[in-house]
Coordinates of C-alpha atoms in Angstrom, one line a residue:
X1 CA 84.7 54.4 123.6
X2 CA 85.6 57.5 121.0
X3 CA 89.0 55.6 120.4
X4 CA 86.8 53.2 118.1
X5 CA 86.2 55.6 115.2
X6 CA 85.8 54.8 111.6
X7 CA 87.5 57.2 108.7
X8 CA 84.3 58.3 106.4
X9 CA 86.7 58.0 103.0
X10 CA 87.2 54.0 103.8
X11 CA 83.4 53.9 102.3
X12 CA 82.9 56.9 100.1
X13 CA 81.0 55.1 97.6
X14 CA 78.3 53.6 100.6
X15 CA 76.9 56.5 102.8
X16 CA 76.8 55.3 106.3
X17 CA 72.6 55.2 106.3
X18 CA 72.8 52.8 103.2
X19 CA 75.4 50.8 104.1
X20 CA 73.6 47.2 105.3
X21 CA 76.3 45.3 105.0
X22 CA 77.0 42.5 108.1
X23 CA 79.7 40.3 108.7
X24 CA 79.1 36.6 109.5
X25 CA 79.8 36.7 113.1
X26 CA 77.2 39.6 113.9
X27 CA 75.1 39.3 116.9
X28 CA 76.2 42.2 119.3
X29 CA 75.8 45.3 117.2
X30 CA 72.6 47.1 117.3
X31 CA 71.8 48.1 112.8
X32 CA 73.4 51.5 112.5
X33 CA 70.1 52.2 110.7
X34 CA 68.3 51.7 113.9
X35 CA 69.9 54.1 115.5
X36 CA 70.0 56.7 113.3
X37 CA 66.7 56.5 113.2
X38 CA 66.3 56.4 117.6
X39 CA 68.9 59.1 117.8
X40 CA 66.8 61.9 115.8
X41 CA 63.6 61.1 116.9
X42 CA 62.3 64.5 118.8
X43 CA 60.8 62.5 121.8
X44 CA 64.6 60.9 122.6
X45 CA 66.1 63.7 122.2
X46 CA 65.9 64.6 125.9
X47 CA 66.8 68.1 126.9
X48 CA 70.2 69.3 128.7
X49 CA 70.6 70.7 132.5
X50 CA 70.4 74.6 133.2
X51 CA 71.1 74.0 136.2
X52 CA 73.9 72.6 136.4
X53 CA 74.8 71.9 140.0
X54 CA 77.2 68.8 139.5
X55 CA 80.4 69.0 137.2
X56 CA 79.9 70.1 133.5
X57 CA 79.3 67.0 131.2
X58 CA 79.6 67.2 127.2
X59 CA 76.7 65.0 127.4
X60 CA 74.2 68.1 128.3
X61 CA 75.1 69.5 125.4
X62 CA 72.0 66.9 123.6
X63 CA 72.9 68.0 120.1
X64 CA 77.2 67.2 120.3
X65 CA 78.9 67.8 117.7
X66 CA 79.5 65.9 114.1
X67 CA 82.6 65.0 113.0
X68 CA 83.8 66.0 109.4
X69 CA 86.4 63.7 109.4
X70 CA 84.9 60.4 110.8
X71 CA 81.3 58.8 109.8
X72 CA 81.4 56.9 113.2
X73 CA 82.8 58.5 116.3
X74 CA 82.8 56.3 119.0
X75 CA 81.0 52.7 120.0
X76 CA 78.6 52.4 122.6
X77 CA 77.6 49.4 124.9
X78 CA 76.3 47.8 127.7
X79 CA 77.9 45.7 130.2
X80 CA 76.6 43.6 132.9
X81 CA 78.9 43.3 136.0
X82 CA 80.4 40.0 135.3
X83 CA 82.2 41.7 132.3
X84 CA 79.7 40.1 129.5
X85 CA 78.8 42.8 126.5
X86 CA 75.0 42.6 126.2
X87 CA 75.1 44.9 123.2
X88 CA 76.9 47.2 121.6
X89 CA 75.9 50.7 119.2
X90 CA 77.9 52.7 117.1
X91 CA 78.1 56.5 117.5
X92 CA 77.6 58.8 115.1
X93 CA 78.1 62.3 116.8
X94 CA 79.5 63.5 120.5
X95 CA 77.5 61.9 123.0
X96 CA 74.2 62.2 124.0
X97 CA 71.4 61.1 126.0
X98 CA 69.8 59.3 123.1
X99 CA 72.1 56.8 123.3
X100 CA 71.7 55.3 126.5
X101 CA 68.2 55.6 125.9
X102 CA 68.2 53.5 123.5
X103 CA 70.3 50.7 125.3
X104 CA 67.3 51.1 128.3
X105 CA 64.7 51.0 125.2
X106 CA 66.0 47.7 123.4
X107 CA 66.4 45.8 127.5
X108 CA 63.3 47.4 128.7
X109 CA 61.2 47.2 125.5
X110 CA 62.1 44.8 123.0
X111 CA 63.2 41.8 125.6
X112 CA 61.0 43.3 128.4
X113 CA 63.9 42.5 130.8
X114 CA 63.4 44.1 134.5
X115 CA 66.8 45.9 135.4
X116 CA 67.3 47.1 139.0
X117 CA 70.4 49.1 138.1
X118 CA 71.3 51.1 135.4
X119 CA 75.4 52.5 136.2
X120 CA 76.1 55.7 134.1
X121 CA 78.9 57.9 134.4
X122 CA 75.9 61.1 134.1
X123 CA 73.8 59.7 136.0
X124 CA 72.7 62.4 138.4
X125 CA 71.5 64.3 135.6
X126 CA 70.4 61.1 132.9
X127 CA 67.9 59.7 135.6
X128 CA 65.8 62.9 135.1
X129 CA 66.0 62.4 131.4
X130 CA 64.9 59.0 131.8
X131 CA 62.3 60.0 133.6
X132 CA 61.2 62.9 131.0
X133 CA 61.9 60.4 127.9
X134 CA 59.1 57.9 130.0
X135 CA 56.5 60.4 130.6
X136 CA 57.1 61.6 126.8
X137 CA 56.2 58.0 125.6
X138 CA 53.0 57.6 128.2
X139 CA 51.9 61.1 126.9
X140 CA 52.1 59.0 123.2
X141 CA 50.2 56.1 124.4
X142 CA 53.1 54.1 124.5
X143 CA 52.6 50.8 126.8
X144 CA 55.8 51.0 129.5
X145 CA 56.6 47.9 131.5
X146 CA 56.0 48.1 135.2
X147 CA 59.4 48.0 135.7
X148 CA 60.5 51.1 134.1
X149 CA 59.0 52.6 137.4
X150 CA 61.7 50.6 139.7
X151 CA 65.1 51.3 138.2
X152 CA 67.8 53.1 140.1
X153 CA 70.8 55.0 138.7
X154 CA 73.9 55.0 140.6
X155 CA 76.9 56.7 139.6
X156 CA 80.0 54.3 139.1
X157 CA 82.5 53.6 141.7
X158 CA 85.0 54.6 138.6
X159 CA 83.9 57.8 138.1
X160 CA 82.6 58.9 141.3
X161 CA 85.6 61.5 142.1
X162 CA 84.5 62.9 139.1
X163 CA 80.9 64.7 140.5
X164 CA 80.7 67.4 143.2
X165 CA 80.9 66.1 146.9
X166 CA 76.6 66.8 147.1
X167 CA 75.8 65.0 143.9
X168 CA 78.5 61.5 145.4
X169 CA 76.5 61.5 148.6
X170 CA 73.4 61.7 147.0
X171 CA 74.2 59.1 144.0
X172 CA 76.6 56.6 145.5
X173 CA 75.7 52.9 145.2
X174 CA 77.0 52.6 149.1
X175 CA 73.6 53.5 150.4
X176 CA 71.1 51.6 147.2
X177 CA 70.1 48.1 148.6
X178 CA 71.4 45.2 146.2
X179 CA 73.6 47.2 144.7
X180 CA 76.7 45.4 147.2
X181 CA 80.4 46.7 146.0
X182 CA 80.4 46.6 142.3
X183 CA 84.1 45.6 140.8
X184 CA 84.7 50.2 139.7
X185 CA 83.0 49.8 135.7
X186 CA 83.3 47.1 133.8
X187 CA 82.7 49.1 131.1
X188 CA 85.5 51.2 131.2
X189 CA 88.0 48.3 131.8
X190 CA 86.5 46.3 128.7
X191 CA 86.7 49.7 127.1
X192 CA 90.5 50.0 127.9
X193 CA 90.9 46.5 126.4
X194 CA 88.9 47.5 122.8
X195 CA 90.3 51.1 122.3
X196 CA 94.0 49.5 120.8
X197 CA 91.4 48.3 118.0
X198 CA 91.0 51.9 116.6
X199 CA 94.1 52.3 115.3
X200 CA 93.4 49.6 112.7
X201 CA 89.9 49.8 112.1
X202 CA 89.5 53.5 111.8
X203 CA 91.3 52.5 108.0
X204 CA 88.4 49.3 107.3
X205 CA 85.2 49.1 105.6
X206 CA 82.8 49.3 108.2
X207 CA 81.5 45.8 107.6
X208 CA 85.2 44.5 108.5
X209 CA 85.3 46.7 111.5
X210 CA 82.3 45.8 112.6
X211 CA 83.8 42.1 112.4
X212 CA 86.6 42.7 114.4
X213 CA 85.1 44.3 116.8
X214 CA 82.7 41.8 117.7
X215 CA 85.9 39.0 117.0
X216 CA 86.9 40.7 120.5
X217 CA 83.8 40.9 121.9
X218 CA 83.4 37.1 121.9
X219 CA 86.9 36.5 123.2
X220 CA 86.5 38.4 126.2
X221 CA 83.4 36.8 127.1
X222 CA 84.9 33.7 126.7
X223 CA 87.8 34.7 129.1
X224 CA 85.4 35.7 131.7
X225 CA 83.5 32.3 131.2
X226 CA 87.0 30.6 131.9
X227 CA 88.3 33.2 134.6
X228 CA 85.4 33.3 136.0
X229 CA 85.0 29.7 138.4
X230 CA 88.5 30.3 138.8
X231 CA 88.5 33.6 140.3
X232 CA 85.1 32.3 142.7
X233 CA 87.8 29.7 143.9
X234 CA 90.2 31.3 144.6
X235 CA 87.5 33.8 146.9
X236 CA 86.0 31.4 148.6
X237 CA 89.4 29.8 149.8

């Protein structure tokens, strides 16, 4: 979401790579350290498309831009389908690859979770990425999960309209078994929900941001455990 940016003259006196500080209700955010760190790595930074036989995405464009004005450009995350935030990053430039690389590194990786589906607006041209970024890390002697092998990316019901007619029939999730009718992107609708927060904590320290950020976070998890035997009721009736 780039509506969630953060003024770089709120913390003049902390650059943004020194800057530890954590509120006391931290548990989503990924260390902005951390992904500094992922983001300039050469081996995630996966090339773009010459190709280009879809739509043009700012996304190919690996490098983006960097902002003069803000520190922190955007906040990235990953949703599961019921609505629940499973982590979230800040960004630091335009977006790139990198990013959701990283997301697929810390579920793949660091909790060694198996994922079936991995929805991404891009996601006729990041599966190829994915795909370069793995063979990059077996060409290091990096260990990968069997499971990195049997991931699918569909493209979003929400964003579908978006890609050529080719690249929809090729990508949708109407033809992926177990991927059933997905509720559009829960993403962009918690996304929708968060980006009202930017207004106000554009002006905060980053720590308080940070806080606030994950303050709503929590509360829309907790609606979606209260909505949520509801709304099966209310189905099944």
């Amino acid at each position: 979401c780039f509506k969630l940016r953060h003024m770089k003259q709120q913390n003049k006196s902390f650059p943004l790579a020194e800057d530890t500080a954590l509120p006391p209700n931290h548990q989503k955010f990924v260390p902005n350290q951390d992904v500094l760190h992922f983001i300039t790595k050469p081996e995630n930074q996966a090339p773009g498309d010459s190709l280009k036989d879809c739509s043009n995405f700012d996304v190919d464009k690996e490098l983006g831009f960097v902002s003069k004005k803000f520190d922190i450009t955007g906040l990235g995350g990953a949703f599961c389908r019921h609505g629940f935030c499973g982590l979230a990053m800040n960004i630091f430039t335009g977006e790139r690859y990198a990013y959701a690389l990283m997301i697929l590194q810390i579920i793949l990786f660091q909790h060694n979770l198996p994922l079936q589906f991995f929805w991404y607006d891009v996601n006729c041209r990041f599966k190829a990425r994915f795909k370069w970024w793995a063979l990059k890390l077996r060409e290091m002697g990096v260990s990968l999960p069997t499971h990195v092998h049997n991931i699918s990316f569909p493209l979003p019901p929400f964003h579908l309209n978006a890609h050529v007619a080719k690249c929809q029939e090729l990508n949708s999730c109407s033809g992926m078994k177990g991927a059933a009718r997905p509720p559009g992107e829960p993403t962009e609708q918690k996304w929708s929900i968060l980006r009202f927060l930017g207004m106000t904590t554009q002006y905060m320290t980053r720590c308080n941001r940070q806080a606030t950020i994950e303050r709503k976070l929590h509360c829309m998890q907790t609606y979606s455990v209260v909505s949520g035997p509801a709304l099966l009721m209310r189905m099944g009736a």
